[in-house]
mmCIF file of N, CA and C in Angstrom:
data_model
loop_
_atom_site.group_PDB
_atom_site.id
_atom_site.type_symbol
_atom_site.label_atom_id
_atom_site.label_comp_id
_atom_site.label_asym_id
_atom_site.label_seq_id
_atom_site.Cartn_x
_atom_site.Cartn_y
_atom_site.Cartn_z
ATOM 1 N N MET A 279 -5.236 -61.614 -20.264
ATOM 2 C CA MET A 279 -6.177 -60.899 -21.073
ATOM 3 C C MET A 279 -5.458 -60.268 -22.264
ATOM 4 N N SER A 280 -6.124 -60.275 -23.367
ATOM 5 C CA SER A 280 -5.538 -59.625 -24.540
ATOM 6 C C SER A 280 -6.160 -58.247 -24.705
ATOM 7 N N GLY A 281 -5.387 -57.338 -25.267
ATOM 8 C CA GLY A 281 -5.865 -55.980 -25.479
ATOM 9 C C GLY A 281 -6.668 -55.893 -26.766
ATOM 10 N N VAL A 282 -7.334 -54.817 -26.923
ATOM 11 C CA VAL A 282 -8.113 -54.566 -28.119
ATOM 12 C C VAL A 282 -7.172 -54.075 -29.208
ATOM 13 N N ALA A 283 -7.239 -54.698 -30.361
ATOM 14 C CA ALA A 283 -6.412 -54.284 -31.492
ATOM 15 C C ALA A 283 -7.149 -53.211 -32.266
ATOM 16 N N SER A 284 -6.419 -52.223 -32.690
ATOM 17 C CA SER A 284 -7.052 -51.186 -33.499
ATOM 18 C C SER A 284 -6.730 -51.425 -34.966
ATOM 19 N N PHE A 285 -7.657 -51.048 -35.788
ATOM 20 C CA PHE A 285 -7.500 -51.216 -37.230
ATOM 21 C C PHE A 285 -7.866 -49.907 -37.902
ATOM 22 N N VAL A 286 -6.939 -49.391 -38.686
ATOM 23 C CA VAL A 286 -7.193 -48.160 -39.421
ATOM 24 C C VAL A 286 -7.330 -48.537 -40.893
ATOM 25 N N PRO A 287 -8.537 -48.450 -41.449
ATOM 26 C CA PRO A 287 -8.732 -48.845 -42.838
ATOM 27 C C PRO A 287 -8.035 -47.878 -43.792
ATOM 28 N N THR A 288 -7.501 -48.429 -44.848
ATOM 29 C CA THR A 288 -6.884 -47.610 -45.887
ATOM 30 C C THR A 288 -7.943 -47.339 -46.942
ATOM 31 N N PRO A 289 -8.219 -46.074 -47.227
ATOM 32 C CA PRO A 289 -9.264 -45.773 -48.196
ATOM 33 C C PRO A 289 -8.942 -46.286 -49.590
ATOM 34 N N LEU A 290 -7.674 -46.267 -49.965
ATOM 35 C CA LEU A 290 -7.237 -46.765 -51.264
ATOM 36 C C LEU A 290 -5.869 -47.399 -51.108
ATOM 37 N N LEU A 291 -5.634 -48.418 -51.900
ATOM 38 C CA LEU A 291 -4.323 -49.058 -51.932
ATOM 39 C C LEU A 291 -3.675 -48.768 -53.283
ATOM 40 N N LEU A 292 -2.364 -48.869 -53.335
ATOM 41 C CA LEU A 292 -1.615 -48.619 -54.560
ATOM 42 C C LEU A 292 -0.663 -49.782 -54.758
ATOM 43 N N SER A 293 -0.795 -50.482 -55.885
ATOM 44 C CA SER A 293 0.064 -51.632 -56.155
ATOM 45 C C SER A 293 1.506 -51.176 -56.384
ATOM 46 N N ASP A 294 2.430 -52.108 -56.273
ATOM 47 C CA ASP A 294 3.845 -51.790 -56.493
ATOM 48 C C ASP A 294 4.084 -51.279 -57.912
ATOM 49 N N SER A 295 3.415 -51.889 -58.900
ATOM 50 C CA SER A 295 3.605 -51.435 -60.277
ATOM 51 C C SER A 295 3.050 -50.026 -60.475
ATOM 52 N N ALA A 296 1.936 -49.695 -59.817
ATOM 53 C CA ALA A 296 1.371 -48.351 -59.914
ATOM 54 C C ALA A 296 2.279 -47.345 -59.215
ATOM 55 N N LYS A 297 2.845 -47.721 -58.069
ATOM 56 C CA LYS A 297 3.788 -46.834 -57.371
ATOM 57 C C LYS A 297 4.981 -46.523 -58.253
ATOM 58 N N ALA A 298 5.544 -47.559 -58.862
ATOM 59 C CA ALA A 298 6.729 -47.378 -59.710
ATOM 60 C C ALA A 298 6.414 -46.488 -60.909
ATOM 61 N N ARG A 299 5.268 -46.715 -61.557
ATOM 62 C CA ARG A 299 4.910 -45.907 -62.726
ATOM 63 C C ARG A 299 4.617 -44.471 -62.335
ATOM 64 N N LEU A 300 3.917 -44.281 -61.232
ATOM 65 C CA LEU A 300 3.613 -42.936 -60.767
ATOM 66 C C LEU A 300 4.898 -42.182 -60.422
ATOM 67 N N LYS A 301 5.806 -42.840 -59.740
ATOM 68 C CA LYS A 301 7.090 -42.224 -59.394
ATOM 69 C C LYS A 301 7.847 -41.831 -60.659
ATOM 70 N N SER A 302 7.844 -42.704 -61.658
ATOM 71 C CA SER A 302 8.497 -42.422 -62.927
ATOM 72 C C SER A 302 7.888 -41.218 -63.630
ATOM 73 N N LEU A 303 6.565 -41.144 -63.664
ATOM 74 C CA LEU A 303 5.878 -40.023 -64.309
ATOM 75 C C LEU A 303 6.161 -38.704 -63.596
ATOM 76 N N ILE A 304 6.211 -38.737 -62.278
ATOM 77 C CA ILE A 304 6.505 -37.529 -61.495
ATOM 78 C C ILE A 304 7.915 -37.055 -61.787
ATOM 79 N N GLU A 305 8.853 -37.990 -61.872
ATOM 80 C CA GLU A 305 10.236 -37.625 -62.196
ATOM 81 C C GLU A 305 10.331 -37.031 -63.592
ATOM 82 N N GLU A 306 9.592 -37.599 -64.554
ATOM 83 C CA GLU A 306 9.586 -37.074 -65.926
ATOM 84 C C GLU A 306 9.051 -35.645 -65.961
ATOM 85 N N GLU A 307 8.032 -35.362 -65.149
ATOM 86 C CA GLU A 307 7.436 -34.023 -65.123
ATOM 87 C C GLU A 307 8.310 -33.032 -64.355
ATOM 88 N N GLY A 308 9.182 -33.548 -63.504
ATOM 89 C CA GLY A 308 10.065 -32.673 -62.731
ATOM 90 C C GLY A 308 9.351 -31.873 -61.653
ATOM 91 N N ASN A 309 8.233 -32.387 -61.159
ATOM 92 C CA ASN A 309 7.459 -31.699 -60.135
ATOM 93 C C ASN A 309 7.127 -32.685 -59.015
ATOM 94 N N ARG A 310 7.855 -32.607 -57.931
ATOM 95 C CA ARG A 310 7.679 -33.556 -56.821
ATOM 96 C C ARG A 310 6.350 -33.371 -56.086
ATOM 97 N N ASP A 311 5.634 -32.277 -56.357
ATOM 98 C CA ASP A 311 4.348 -32.028 -55.704
ATOM 99 C C ASP A 311 3.179 -32.707 -56.403
ATOM 100 N N LEU A 312 3.425 -33.334 -57.544
ATOM 101 C CA LEU A 312 2.333 -33.982 -58.285
ATOM 102 C C LEU A 312 1.807 -35.197 -57.542
ATOM 103 N N LYS A 313 0.491 -35.368 -57.602
ATOM 104 C CA LYS A 313 -0.180 -36.521 -57.022
ATOM 105 C C LYS A 313 -1.111 -37.073 -58.089
ATOM 106 N N LEU A 314 -1.450 -38.341 -57.976
ATOM 107 C CA LEU A 314 -2.394 -38.933 -58.918
ATOM 108 C C LEU A 314 -3.811 -38.726 -58.380
ATOM 109 N N ARG A 315 -4.606 -37.972 -59.130
ATOM 110 C CA ARG A 315 -6.004 -37.787 -58.767
ATOM 111 C C ARG A 315 -6.806 -38.919 -59.387
ATOM 112 N N VAL A 316 -7.563 -39.614 -58.561
ATOM 113 C CA VAL A 316 -8.414 -40.713 -58.997
ATOM 114 C C VAL A 316 -9.848 -40.263 -58.768
ATOM 115 N N TYR A 317 -10.695 -40.405 -59.786
ATOM 116 C CA TYR A 317 -12.066 -39.933 -59.640
ATOM 117 C C TYR A 317 -13.036 -40.826 -60.410
ATOM 118 N N VAL A 318 -14.310 -40.628 -60.111
ATOM 119 C CA VAL A 318 -15.392 -41.364 -60.728
ATOM 120 C C VAL A 318 -16.332 -40.354 -61.378
ATOM 121 N N THR A 319 -16.757 -40.647 -62.611
ATOM 122 C CA THR A 319 -17.745 -39.813 -63.291
ATOM 123 C C THR A 319 -18.850 -40.714 -63.822
ATOM 124 N N GLY A 320 -19.975 -40.123 -64.124
ATOM 125 C CA GLY A 320 -21.057 -40.873 -64.749
ATOM 126 C C GLY A 320 -20.699 -41.163 -66.199
ATOM 127 N N GLY A 321 -21.115 -42.316 -66.683
ATOM 128 C CA GLY A 321 -20.856 -42.680 -68.075
ATOM 129 C C GLY A 321 -20.246 -44.044 -68.192
ATOM 130 N N GLY A 322 -19.702 -44.335 -69.355
ATOM 131 C CA GLY A 322 -19.147 -45.654 -69.601
ATOM 132 C C GLY A 322 -20.268 -46.642 -69.847
ATOM 133 N N CYS A 323 -19.908 -47.842 -70.209
ATOM 134 C CA CYS A 323 -20.934 -48.830 -70.554
ATOM 135 C C CYS A 323 -21.590 -49.477 -69.333
ATOM 136 N N SER A 324 -21.054 -49.238 -68.130
ATOM 137 C CA SER A 324 -21.649 -49.837 -66.935
ATOM 138 C C SER A 324 -22.250 -48.808 -65.972
ATOM 139 N N GLY A 325 -22.255 -47.540 -66.318
ATOM 140 C CA GLY A 325 -22.885 -46.527 -65.480
ATOM 141 C C GLY A 325 -21.935 -45.493 -64.903
ATOM 142 N N PHE A 326 -20.798 -45.918 -64.375
ATOM 143 C CA PHE A 326 -19.771 -45.028 -63.861
ATOM 144 C C PHE A 326 -18.456 -45.379 -64.539
ATOM 145 N N GLN A 327 -17.569 -44.390 -64.646
ATOM 146 C CA GLN A 327 -16.254 -44.694 -65.198
ATOM 147 C C GLN A 327 -15.176 -44.046 -64.341
ATOM 148 N N TYR A 328 -14.001 -44.647 -64.354
ATOM 149 C CA TYR A 328 -12.860 -44.175 -63.596
ATOM 150 C C TYR A 328 -12.097 -43.140 -64.412
ATOM 151 N N GLY A 329 -11.482 -42.220 -63.725
ATOM 152 C CA GLY A 329 -10.634 -41.235 -64.368
ATOM 153 C C GLY A 329 -9.378 -41.007 -63.553
ATOM 154 N N PHE A 330 -8.314 -40.601 -64.243
ATOM 155 C CA PHE A 330 -7.025 -40.343 -63.613
ATOM 156 C C PHE A 330 -6.481 -39.039 -64.166
ATOM 157 N N ASP A 331 -5.856 -38.262 -63.298
ATOM 158 C CA ASP A 331 -5.262 -37.008 -63.717
ATOM 159 C C ASP A 331 -4.174 -36.656 -62.704
ATOM 160 N N PHE A 332 -3.276 -35.754 -63.096
ATOM 161 C CA PHE A 332 -2.295 -35.244 -62.138
ATOM 162 C C PHE A 332 -2.865 -34.054 -61.405
ATOM 163 N N ALA A 333 -2.538 -33.939 -60.138
ATOM 164 C CA ALA A 333 -2.935 -32.793 -59.331
ATOM 165 C C ALA A 333 -1.704 -32.308 -58.582
ATOM 166 N N ASP A 334 -1.492 -30.996 -58.568
ATOM 167 C CA ASP A 334 -0.386 -30.470 -57.770
ATOM 168 C C ASP A 334 -0.902 -29.715 -56.552
ATOM 169 N N SER A 335 -2.230 -29.692 -56.405
ATOM 170 C CA SER A 335 -2.831 -29.107 -55.204
ATOM 171 C C SER A 335 -3.942 -30.026 -54.716
ATOM 172 N N VAL A 336 -4.275 -29.862 -53.454
ATOM 173 C CA VAL A 336 -5.307 -30.677 -52.821
ATOM 174 C C VAL A 336 -6.357 -29.743 -52.246
ATOM 175 N N ALA A 337 -7.616 -29.972 -52.612
ATOM 176 C CA ALA A 337 -8.709 -29.161 -52.071
ATOM 177 C C ALA A 337 -8.944 -29.523 -50.608
ATOM 178 N N GLU A 338 -9.569 -28.615 -49.898
ATOM 179 C CA GLU A 338 -9.811 -28.819 -48.467
ATOM 180 C C GLU A 338 -10.626 -30.077 -48.182
ATOM 181 N N ASP A 339 -11.575 -30.425 -49.065
ATOM 182 C CA ASP A 339 -12.414 -31.588 -48.831
ATOM 183 C C ASP A 339 -11.922 -32.858 -49.533
ATOM 184 N N ASP A 340 -10.763 -32.811 -50.193
ATOM 185 C CA ASP A 340 -10.172 -34.001 -50.811
ATOM 186 C C ASP A 340 -9.612 -34.938 -49.756
ATOM 187 N N THR A 341 -9.521 -36.208 -50.104
ATOM 188 C CA THR A 341 -8.825 -37.174 -49.274
ATOM 189 C C THR A 341 -7.457 -37.409 -49.899
ATOM 190 N N LEU A 342 -6.412 -37.261 -49.110
ATOM 191 C CA LEU A 342 -5.039 -37.473 -49.558
ATOM 192 C C LEU A 342 -4.548 -38.780 -48.943
ATOM 193 N N VAL A 343 -4.110 -39.700 -49.798
ATOM 194 C CA VAL A 343 -3.589 -40.984 -49.325
ATOM 195 C C VAL A 343 -2.134 -41.064 -49.769
ATOM 196 N N GLU A 344 -1.229 -41.075 -48.794
ATOM 197 C CA GLU A 344 0.202 -41.044 -49.098
ATOM 198 C C GLU A 344 0.817 -42.425 -48.975
ATOM 199 N N PHE A 345 1.723 -42.717 -49.906
ATOM 200 C CA PHE A 345 2.480 -43.970 -49.937
ATOM 201 C C PHE A 345 3.942 -43.607 -50.151
ATOM 202 N N ASP A 346 4.726 -43.631 -49.109
ATOM 203 C CA ASP A 346 6.143 -43.279 -49.204
ATOM 204 C C ASP A 346 6.305 -41.951 -49.936
ATOM 205 N N ASP A 347 6.793 -41.978 -51.176
ATOM 206 C CA ASP A 347 7.076 -40.731 -51.890
ATOM 207 C C ASP A 347 6.088 -40.420 -53.009
ATOM 208 N N VAL A 348 4.935 -41.082 -53.035
ATOM 209 C CA VAL A 348 3.867 -40.772 -53.995
ATOM 210 C C VAL A 348 2.544 -40.687 -53.236
ATOM 211 N N ALA A 349 1.536 -40.074 -53.873
ATOM 212 C CA ALA A 349 0.249 -39.906 -53.179
ATOM 213 C C ALA A 349 -0.903 -39.928 -54.171
ATOM 214 N N LEU A 350 -2.075 -40.320 -53.654
ATOM 215 C CA LEU A 350 -3.323 -40.290 -54.397
ATOM 216 C C LEU A 350 -4.216 -39.227 -53.786
ATOM 217 N N VAL A 351 -5.036 -38.592 -54.626
ATOM 218 C CA VAL A 351 -6.002 -37.607 -54.185
ATOM 219 C C VAL A 351 -7.358 -38.038 -54.716
ATOM 220 N N VAL A 352 -8.374 -37.984 -53.832
ATOM 221 C CA VAL A 352 -9.736 -38.369 -54.221
ATOM 222 C C VAL A 352 -10.713 -37.321 -53.711
ATOM 223 N N ASP A 353 -11.611 -36.868 -54.588
ATOM 224 C CA ASP A 353 -12.637 -35.909 -54.181
ATOM 225 C C ASP A 353 -13.712 -36.646 -53.366
ATOM 226 N N PRO A 354 -14.491 -35.910 -52.555
ATOM 227 C CA PRO A 354 -15.450 -36.558 -51.659
ATOM 228 C C PRO A 354 -16.548 -37.353 -52.364
ATOM 229 N N LEU A 355 -16.986 -36.933 -53.542
ATOM 230 C CA LEU A 355 -18.026 -37.666 -54.269
ATOM 231 C C LEU A 355 -17.481 -39.020 -54.753
ATOM 232 N N SER A 356 -16.271 -39.024 -55.284
ATOM 233 C CA SER A 356 -15.659 -40.250 -55.797
ATOM 234 C C SER A 356 -15.256 -41.208 -54.679
ATOM 235 N N TYR A 357 -14.883 -40.633 -53.544
ATOM 236 C CA TYR A 357 -14.388 -41.425 -52.414
ATOM 237 C C TYR A 357 -15.335 -42.559 -52.040
ATOM 238 N N GLN A 358 -16.628 -42.266 -51.990
ATOM 239 C CA GLN A 358 -17.607 -43.274 -51.567
ATOM 240 C C GLN A 358 -17.626 -44.489 -52.491
ATOM 241 N N TYR A 359 -17.274 -44.310 -53.765
ATOM 242 C CA TYR A 359 -17.265 -45.415 -54.715
ATOM 243 C C TYR A 359 -15.917 -46.139 -54.747
ATOM 244 N N LEU A 360 -14.875 -45.503 -54.229
ATOM 245 C CA LEU A 360 -13.516 -46.040 -54.363
ATOM 246 C C LEU A 360 -12.935 -46.614 -53.071
ATOM 247 N N VAL A 361 -13.572 -46.371 -51.938
ATOM 248 C CA VAL A 361 -13.001 -46.834 -50.670
ATOM 249 C C VAL A 361 -12.771 -48.353 -50.723
ATOM 250 N N GLY A 362 -11.584 -48.756 -50.330
ATOM 251 C CA GLY A 362 -11.211 -50.169 -50.337
ATOM 252 C C GLY A 362 -10.635 -50.660 -51.659
ATOM 253 N N SER A 363 -10.591 -49.810 -52.670
ATOM 254 C CA SER A 363 -10.095 -50.205 -53.992
ATOM 255 C C SER A 363 -8.569 -50.170 -54.056
ATOM 256 N N THR A 364 -8.035 -50.850 -55.059
ATOM 257 C CA THR A 364 -6.598 -50.835 -55.328
ATOM 258 C C THR A 364 -6.367 -50.221 -56.705
ATOM 259 N N VAL A 365 -5.478 -49.236 -56.753
ATOM 260 C CA VAL A 365 -5.055 -48.642 -58.024
ATOM 261 C C VAL A 365 -3.871 -49.450 -58.506
ATOM 262 N N ASP A 366 -3.953 -49.949 -59.727
ATOM 263 C CA ASP A 366 -2.908 -50.794 -60.299
ATOM 264 C C ASP A 366 -2.455 -50.178 -61.618
ATOM 265 N N PHE A 367 -1.334 -50.634 -62.131
ATOM 266 C CA PHE A 367 -0.855 -50.203 -63.438
ATOM 267 C C PHE A 367 -0.469 -51.459 -64.208
ATOM 268 N N GLU A 368 -0.949 -51.538 -65.437
ATOM 269 C CA GLU A 368 -0.621 -52.706 -66.256
ATOM 270 C C GLU A 368 -0.167 -52.280 -67.640
ATOM 271 N N GLU A 369 0.728 -53.066 -68.190
ATOM 272 C CA GLU A 369 1.180 -52.890 -69.566
ATOM 273 C C GLU A 369 0.912 -54.191 -70.295
ATOM 274 N N GLY A 370 0.332 -54.098 -71.484
ATOM 275 C CA GLY A 370 0.023 -55.293 -72.246
ATOM 276 C C GLY A 370 -0.194 -54.948 -73.705
ATOM 277 N N LEU A 371 -0.811 -55.872 -74.414
ATOM 278 C CA LEU A 371 -1.067 -55.676 -75.831
ATOM 279 C C LEU A 371 -1.993 -54.489 -76.092
ATOM 280 N N ALA A 372 -2.885 -54.214 -75.163
ATOM 281 C CA ALA A 372 -3.828 -53.102 -75.324
ATOM 282 C C ALA A 372 -3.202 -51.763 -74.939
ATOM 283 N N GLY A 373 -1.965 -51.760 -74.475
ATOM 284 C CA GLY A 373 -1.297 -50.531 -74.074
ATOM 285 C C GLY A 373 -1.002 -50.513 -72.586
ATOM 286 N N ALA A 374 -0.637 -49.364 -72.073
ATOM 287 C CA ALA A 374 -0.316 -49.193 -70.673
ATOM 288 C C ALA A 374 -1.365 -48.290 -70.040
ATOM 289 N N ARG A 375 -1.801 -48.652 -68.820
ATOM 290 C CA ARG A 375 -2.845 -47.846 -68.181
ATOM 291 C C ARG A 375 -2.917 -48.118 -66.687
ATOM 292 N N PHE A 376 -3.397 -47.096 -65.980
ATOM 293 C CA PHE A 376 -3.772 -47.280 -64.591
ATOM 294 C C PHE A 376 -5.164 -47.892 -64.606
ATOM 295 N N MET A 377 -5.452 -48.731 -63.641
ATOM 296 C CA MET A 377 -6.772 -49.345 -63.543
ATOM 297 C C MET A 377 -7.144 -49.514 -62.080
ATOM 298 N N ILE A 378 -8.410 -49.740 -61.826
ATOM 299 C CA ILE A 378 -8.941 -49.874 -60.466
ATOM 300 C C ILE A 378 -9.461 -51.288 -60.255
ATOM 301 N N GLN A 379 -9.076 -51.875 -59.142
ATOM 302 C CA GLN A 379 -9.675 -53.135 -58.692
ATOM 303 C C GLN A 379 -10.604 -52.738 -57.541
ATOM 304 N N ASN A 380 -11.897 -52.725 -57.825
ATOM 305 C CA ASN A 380 -12.878 -52.157 -56.917
ATOM 306 C C ASN A 380 -13.789 -53.232 -56.326
ATOM 307 N N PRO A 381 -13.664 -53.489 -55.017
ATOM 308 C CA PRO A 381 -14.539 -54.493 -54.377
ATOM 309 C C PRO A 381 -15.989 -54.045 -54.272
ATOM 310 N N ASN A 382 -16.258 -52.766 -54.482
ATOM 311 C CA ASN A 382 -17.615 -52.234 -54.395
ATOM 312 C C ASN A 382 -18.405 -52.403 -55.682
ATOM 313 N N ALA A 383 -17.718 -52.693 -56.778
ATOM 314 C CA ALA A 383 -18.368 -52.804 -58.084
ATOM 315 C C ALA A 383 -19.126 -54.129 -58.179
ATOM 316 N N THR A 384 -20.392 -54.053 -58.585
ATOM 317 C CA THR A 384 -21.165 -55.269 -58.773
ATOM 318 C C THR A 384 -21.040 -55.763 -60.207
ATOM 319 N N THR A 385 -20.782 -54.840 -61.123
ATOM 320 C CA THR A 385 -20.617 -55.170 -62.543
ATOM 321 C C THR A 385 -19.529 -54.275 -63.112
ATOM 322 N N THR A 386 -18.684 -54.826 -63.968
ATOM 323 C CA THR A 386 -17.687 -54.026 -64.674
ATOM 324 C C THR A 386 -17.768 -54.337 -66.149
ATOM 325 N N CYS A 387 -17.268 -53.415 -66.968
ATOM 326 C CA CYS A 387 -17.240 -53.667 -68.405
ATOM 327 C C CYS A 387 -16.036 -54.548 -68.727
ATOM 328 N N GLY A 388 -15.956 -54.997 -69.946
ATOM 329 C CA GLY A 388 -14.871 -55.878 -70.359
ATOM 330 C C GLY A 388 -13.477 -55.302 -70.207
ATOM 331 N N CYS A 389 -13.326 -54.007 -70.418
ATOM 332 C CA CYS A 389 -12.009 -53.395 -70.325
ATOM 333 C C CYS A 389 -11.692 -52.932 -68.903
ATOM 334 N N GLY A 390 -12.672 -52.936 -68.017
ATOM 335 C CA GLY A 390 -12.452 -52.542 -66.634
ATOM 336 C C GLY A 390 -12.463 -51.052 -66.384
ATOM 337 N N ALA A 391 -12.807 -50.252 -67.384
ATOM 338 C CA ALA A 391 -12.797 -48.802 -67.227
ATOM 339 C C ALA A 391 -14.089 -48.252 -66.650
ATOM 340 N N SER A 392 -15.161 -49.049 -66.645
ATOM 341 C CA SER A 392 -16.419 -48.576 -66.072
ATOM 342 C C SER A 392 -17.006 -49.656 -65.178
ATOM 343 N N PHE A 393 -17.929 -49.234 -64.307
ATOM 344 C CA PHE A 393 -18.484 -50.156 -63.315
ATOM 345 C C PHE A 393 -19.867 -49.720 -62.892
ATOM 346 N N MET A 394 -20.528 -50.592 -62.144
ATOM 347 C CA MET A 394 -21.838 -50.317 -61.551
ATOM 348 C C MET A 394 -21.774 -50.778 -60.093
ATOM 349 N N VAL A 395 -22.450 -50.049 -59.210
ATOM 350 C CA VAL A 395 -22.519 -50.444 -57.800
ATOM 351 C C VAL A 395 -23.932 -50.802 -57.424
#
């Protein structure tokens, strides 16, 4: 007989390039307590838009997702739209930016900064 396997879903994933960039930014700021806050607000060309900010504190109702020596923080309202997403970092002709690969989005804008569910 085989045993039951348990699976613990990860609310958010962080790509290797995003980890490296986040670690670099934290080192530049000289504050090891900084975390990347990922959030969703209304607006953008598709209805909702992604936002990123540094946070050095975590609210009681925030979700903290830790990856080795960096972490993401998500507020409870944004969490429902971001669960299962991957935070990535890309550099290209349009500049450098964090971006979200969101399996929950039914429509996204051309630049990927806004979405609809």
